Amino acid sequence: EEARAHFQDAIHDSLAEIHLERGEYEQAIQQADQALARRPDKAQSAQLKARALVEMGLADDGETWIREAVEAAPADQVLGQAFLLNLLVEARRHRAALDLSDRVIDRLDGSPDRSVRALLVAIRGGAASDDTMGAAGLGENRAPALALARSRVAALYGLGENRRARGILAAVLEAVQGPDLEAASELLYEARRQTDWETVTELTSLVLLRTGDTPYCLWLRGMARAKLGQLPGARQDLDRCLNFPSSTRRGFRNELQDTLADVALLAGDAPSALEHTGRALERDPRRPQSLDLRAQALFALGRDDEGEDTIRRALDTIRGGDELNLVHLLFLLNDTNRTAAALEI
């Protein structure tokens, strides 16, 4: 009977995910509620309901629900609710995300798991000690523990508390080891989002010293070095990244090609930039960043008509919330004396 109930809950969650993908938010909430009626502490169902509320524009209701879910979860399952905090970050409820991360940490205080205790010290922003540095593997707690760290770092960056965010990133990376360290290095994406390139360069270098070459860290450091004008070092990192089998780079291979195109443009090598963006666009013809970089390369080669056509293709991919990309593309048209096209758009 218990197995059957779990199966029914999984069906409700799957249906909720389908409704979310279709934009049918009320139906998604109904399905999630049916699973939550039997297990109010079910993390996946809670996340689906919270996401639907946020997507509906009911950010206040979503925040209230997330707070209730964190409080309702048993002590041994509260860490699983950490994924909910990222929804608050996405909704730009940074203060709420930070406050709730404090609450999750408070509820986990005194955990018998040494690895969790070590990470909680780091997530609070404390310095690593002999007891916390290189703590034992996080095991099944890895994903939710790192989600908690990521939401806290993102919230601090969103609040302009960059120094605290950097401190937590450094402390977390010191507190983990082995495969956990490679997974934790993905937290540096938040520093990348904030264009905090010095922090990205410094911390990826520390990770690479401990783990050896990993494609994600090499790519991230290569990007940061390029943004800091360190082109030879950037190219070296990206070339080392390309030496890995494509299967190990699957999750960010388009981003890697875009970064190589960006480095090529900075070095004045527009033909190479065209080559790299072409590879990315073969896999994703509507990728905005690749289209943007390709347009820049075409303009640099004097192929202005093709550049304008590429910008128009890029504009078709812009969605709500991407206004900065729109402004950037319009400036690019103006800078290449395509004023009439910019005015029309």
Coordinates of N, CA and C in Angstrom, one line a residue, residues 233-335:
G233 N 46.5 33.5 -21.2 CA 46.1 32.6 -20.2 C 44.7 32.0 -20.5
A234 N 43.8 32.9 -21.0 CA 42.5 32.5 -21.3 C 42.5 31.4 -22.4
R235 N 43.3 31.7 -23.4 CA 43.4 30.7 -24.6 C 43.9 29.4 -24.1
Q236 N 44.9 29.5 -23.2 CA 45.5 28.2 -22.7 C 44.5 27.4 -21.9
D237 N 43.7 28.0 -21.1 CA 42.7 27.3 -20.3 C 41.7 26.7 -21.3
L238 N 41.2 27.4 -22.2 CA 40.2 26.9 -23.1 C 40.7 25.8 -24.0
D239 N 41.9 25.9 -24.5 CA 42.5 24.8 -25.2 C 42.6 23.5 -24.4
R240 N 43.0 23.7 -23.1 CA 43.1 22.5 -22.2 C 41.7 21.9 -22.1
C241 N 40.7 22.8 -22.0 CA 39.3 22.3 -21.9 C 38.9 21.5 -23.1
L242 N 39.3 22.0 -24.3 CA 38.9 21.3 -25.5 C 39.6 19.9 -25.6
N243 N 40.6 19.7 -24.8 CA 41.3 18.4 -24.9 C 40.5 17.3 -24.2
F244 N 39.4 17.7 -23.4 CA 38.6 16.7 -22.8 C 37.6 16.1 -23.9
P245 N 37.2 14.9 -23.7 CA 36.1 14.3 -24.6 C 34.9 15.2 -24.6
S246 N 34.3 15.3 -25.8 CA 33.1 16.2 -25.9 C 32.0 15.8 -24.9
S247 N 31.9 14.5 -24.5 CA 30.9 14.0 -23.6 C 31.0 14.7 -22.3
T248 N 32.2 15.0 -21.8 CA 32.4 15.6 -20.5 C 32.2 17.1 -20.5
R249 N 32.0 17.6 -21.7 CA 31.7 19.1 -21.9 C 30.3 19.3 -22.3
R250 N 29.5 18.3 -22.3 CA 28.2 18.4 -22.9 C 27.3 19.5 -22.3
G251 N 27.4 19.6 -21.0 CA 26.5 20.6 -20.4 C 26.8 22.0 -20.7
F252 N 28.1 22.3 -21.2 CA 28.4 23.7 -21.4 C 29.2 23.9 -22.7
R253 N 29.0 23.0 -23.7 CA 29.8 23.0 -24.9 C 29.5 24.2 -25.7
N254 N 28.2 24.7 -25.7 CA 27.9 25.9 -26.5 C 28.5 27.1 -25.8
E255 N 28.5 27.1 -24.5 CA 29.1 28.2 -23.7 C 30.6 28.3 -24.0
L256 N 31.2 27.1 -24.1 CA 32.6 27.0 -24.4 C 32.9 27.6 -25.8
Q257 N 32.1 27.3 -26.8 CA 32.3 27.9 -28.1 C 32.1 29.4 -28.1
D258 N 31.1 29.8 -27.4 CA 30.9 31.3 -27.3 C 32.1 32.0 -26.6
T259 N 32.6 31.4 -25.6 CA 33.8 31.9 -24.9 C 35.0 32.0 -25.8
L260 N 35.2 30.9 -26.6 CA 36.3 30.9 -27.6 C 36.1 32.0 -28.6
A261 N 34.8 32.2 -29.0 CA 34.5 33.3 -30.0 C 34.8 34.7 -29.4
D262 N 34.4 34.8 -28.1 CA 34.7 36.1 -27.4 C 36.2 36.4 -27.3
V263 N 36.9 35.4 -27.0 CA 38.4 35.6 -26.9 C 39.0 35.9 -28.3
A264 N 38.4 35.3 -29.3 CA 38.9 35.5 -30.7 C 38.6 37.0 -31.1
L265 N 37.4 37.5 -30.7 CA 37.1 38.9 -31.0 C 38.0 39.8 -30.3
L266 N 38.3 39.5 -29.0 CA 39.1 40.4 -28.3 C 40.6 40.4 -28.8
A267 N 40.9 39.3 -29.5 CA 42.3 39.2 -30.1 C 42.3 39.7 -31.5
G268 N 41.1 40.2 -32.0 CA 41.0 40.7 -33.4 C 40.9 39.6 -34.4
D269 N 40.6 38.4 -34.0 CA 40.5 37.3 -35.0 C 39.0 36.9 -35.3
A270 N 38.4 37.8 -36.1 CA 37.0 37.6 -36.4 C 36.7 36.3 -37.2
P271 N 37.5 35.8 -38.1 CA 37.2 34.5 -38.8 C 37.1 33.4 -37.8
S272 N 38.0 33.3 -36.7 CA 37.9 32.3 -35.7 C 36.6 32.4 -34.9
A273 N 36.2 33.7 -34.7 CA 34.9 33.9 -33.9 C 33.8 33.3 -34.7
L274 N 33.8 33.6 -36.1 CA 32.7 33.0 -36.9 C 32.7 31.5 -36.8
E275 N 33.8 30.9 -36.8 CA 33.9 29.4 -36.8 C 33.3 28.9 -35.5
H276 N 33.7 29.5 -34.4 CA 33.2 29.0 -33.1 C 31.7 29.2 -32.9
T277 N 31.2 30.4 -33.3 CA 29.7 30.6 -33.2 C 29.0 29.7 -34.1
G278 N 29.6 29.4 -35.3 CA 28.9 28.4 -36.2 C 28.7 27.1 -35.6
R279 N 29.7 26.6 -34.8 CA 29.6 25.3 -34.1 C 28.5 25.4 -33.1
A280 N 28.4 26.5 -32.3 CA 27.3 26.6 -31.3 C 26.0 26.6 -32.0
L281 N 25.8 27.4 -33.0 CA 24.5 27.5 -33.7 C 24.1 26.3 -34.4
E282 N 25.0 25.4 -34.8 CA 24.6 24.1 -35.3 C 23.8 23.3 -34.3
R283 N 24.1 23.4 -33.1 CA 23.4 22.7 -32.0 C 22.2 23.5 -31.6
D284 N 22.2 24.8 -31.6 CA 21.1 25.6 -31.1 C 21.0 26.9 -32.0
P285 N 20.3 26.8 -33.1 CA 20.2 27.9 -34.0 C 19.6 29.2 -33.5
R286 N 19.0 29.1 -32.3 CA 18.3 30.3 -31.7 C 19.1 30.8 -30.5
R287 N 20.3 30.4 -30.3 CA 21.1 30.8 -29.1 C 21.5 32.3 -29.2
P288 N 20.9 33.1 -28.3 CA 21.1 34.6 -28.4 C 22.6 35.0 -28.3
Q289 N 23.3 34.4 -27.4 CA 24.7 34.9 -27.2 C 25.5 34.5 -28.4
S290 N 25.3 33.4 -29.0 CA 26.0 33.0 -30.2 C 25.7 33.9 -31.4
L291 N 24.4 34.3 -31.5 CA 24.0 35.2 -32.6 C 24.7 36.6 -32.4
D292 N 24.7 37.0 -31.2 CA 25.3 38.3 -30.8 C 26.8 38.3 -31.2
L293 N 27.5 37.3 -30.8 CA 28.9 37.3 -31.1 C 29.2 37.1 -32.6
R294 N 28.3 36.4 -33.3 CA 28.5 36.2 -34.7 C 28.2 37.5 -35.4
A295 N 27.2 38.3 -35.0 CA 27.0 39.6 -35.6 C 28.2 40.5 -35.4
Q296 N 28.8 40.5 -34.3 CA 30.0 41.3 -34.0 C 31.2 40.9 -35.0
A297 N 31.3 39.6 -35.2 CA 32.4 39.1 -36.1 C 32.1 39.5 -37.5
L298 N 30.8 39.4 -37.9 CA 30.5 39.8 -39.3 C 30.7 41.3 -39.5
F299 N 30.3 42.1 -38.6 CA 30.6 43.6 -38.7 C 32.1 43.8 -38.8
A300 N 32.9 43.1 -38.0 CA 34.3 43.3 -38.0 C 34.9 43.0 -39.3
L301 N 34.3 42.0 -40.0 CA 34.8 41.6 -41.4 C 34.2 42.5 -42.5
G302 N 33.4 43.5 -42.1 CA 32.8 44.3 -43.1 C 31.5 43.7 -43.8
R303 N 31.0 42.7 -43.3 CA 29.8 42.0 -43.9 C 28.6 42.5 -43.1
D304 N 28.3 43.8 -43.3 CA 27.3 44.5 -42.5 C 25.9 44.0 -42.8
D305 N 25.5 43.7 -44.0 CA 24.2 43.2 -44.2 C 23.9 41.9 -43.5
E306 N 24.9 41.0 -43.5 CA 24.8 39.7 -42.8 C 24.8 40.0 -41.3
G307 N 25.5 41.0 -40.8 CA 25.5 41.3 -39.4 C 24.2 41.8 -39.0
E308 N 23.5 42.7 -39.8 CA 22.2 43.1 -39.4 C 21.2 42.0 -39.4
D309 N 21.3 41.1 -40.4 CA 20.3 40.0 -40.5 C 20.5 39.1 -39.2
T310 N 21.7 38.9 -38.8 CA 22.0 38.1 -37.6 C 21.4 38.7 -36.4
I311 N 21.6 40.1 -36.3 CA 21.0 40.8 -35.1 C 19.5 40.6 -35.1
R312 N 18.8 40.7 -36.3 CA 17.4 40.5 -36.3 C 17.0 39.1 -35.9
R313 N 17.8 38.1 -36.2 CA 17.5 36.8 -35.7 C 17.7 36.7 -34.2
A314 N 18.7 37.4 -33.7 CA 18.9 37.4 -32.2 C 17.7 38.1 -31.5
L315 N 17.2 39.2 -32.1 CA 16.1 39.9 -31.5 C 14.9 39.0 -31.4
D316 N 14.7 38.1 -32.3 CA 13.5 37.2 -32.3 C 13.6 36.3 -31.1
T317 N 14.8 36.1 -30.5 CA 14.9 35.1 -29.4 C 14.8 35.8 -28.1
I318 N 14.7 37.1 -28.0 CA 14.7 37.8 -26.8 C 13.3 37.7 -26.1
R319 N 13.3 37.4 -24.8 CA 12.0 37.2 -24.1 C 12.0 38.3 -23.0
G320 N 10.8 38.3 -22.3 CA 10.7 39.2 -21.2 C 11.8 39.0 -20.2
G321 N 12.3 40.1 -19.7 CA 13.4 40.1 -18.7 C 14.8 40.2 -19.4
D322 N 14.8 40.2 -20.7 CA 16.1 40.3 -21.4 C 16.3 41.7 -22.0
E323 N 15.8 42.7 -21.4 CA 15.8 44.0 -22.0 C 17.3 44.5 -22.2
L324 N 18.2 44.1 -21.3 CA 19.6 44.5 -21.4 C 20.2 44.0 -22.7
N325 N 19.8 42.7 -23.1 CA 20.3 42.2 -24.3 C 19.8 43.0 -25.5
L326 N 18.5 43.4 -25.4 CA 17.9 44.2 -26.5 C 18.7 45.5 -26.7
V327 N 18.9 46.2 -25.5 CA 19.6 47.5 -25.6 C 21.0 47.3 -26.2
H328 N 21.7 46.2 -25.8 CA 23.0 45.9 -26.3 C 23.0 45.8 -27.8
L329 N 22.0 45.0 -28.3 CA 22.0 44.8 -29.8 C 21.7 46.1 -30.5
L330 N 20.8 46.9 -30.0 CA 20.5 48.2 -30.6 C 21.7 49.1 -30.7
F331 N 22.5 49.1 -29.6 CA 23.8 49.9 -29.6 C 24.7 49.3 -30.6
L332 N 24.7 48.0 -30.8 CA 25.6 47.4 -31.8 C 25.2 47.9 -33.2
L333 N 23.9 48.0 -33.5 CA 23.5 48.5 -34.8 C 23.9 49.9 -34.9
N334 N 23.7 50.7 -33.9 CA 24.1 52.1 -34.0 C 25.6 52.3 -34.2
D335 N 26.4 51.5 -33.5 CA 27.9 51.6 -33.6 C 28.4 51.2 -35.0

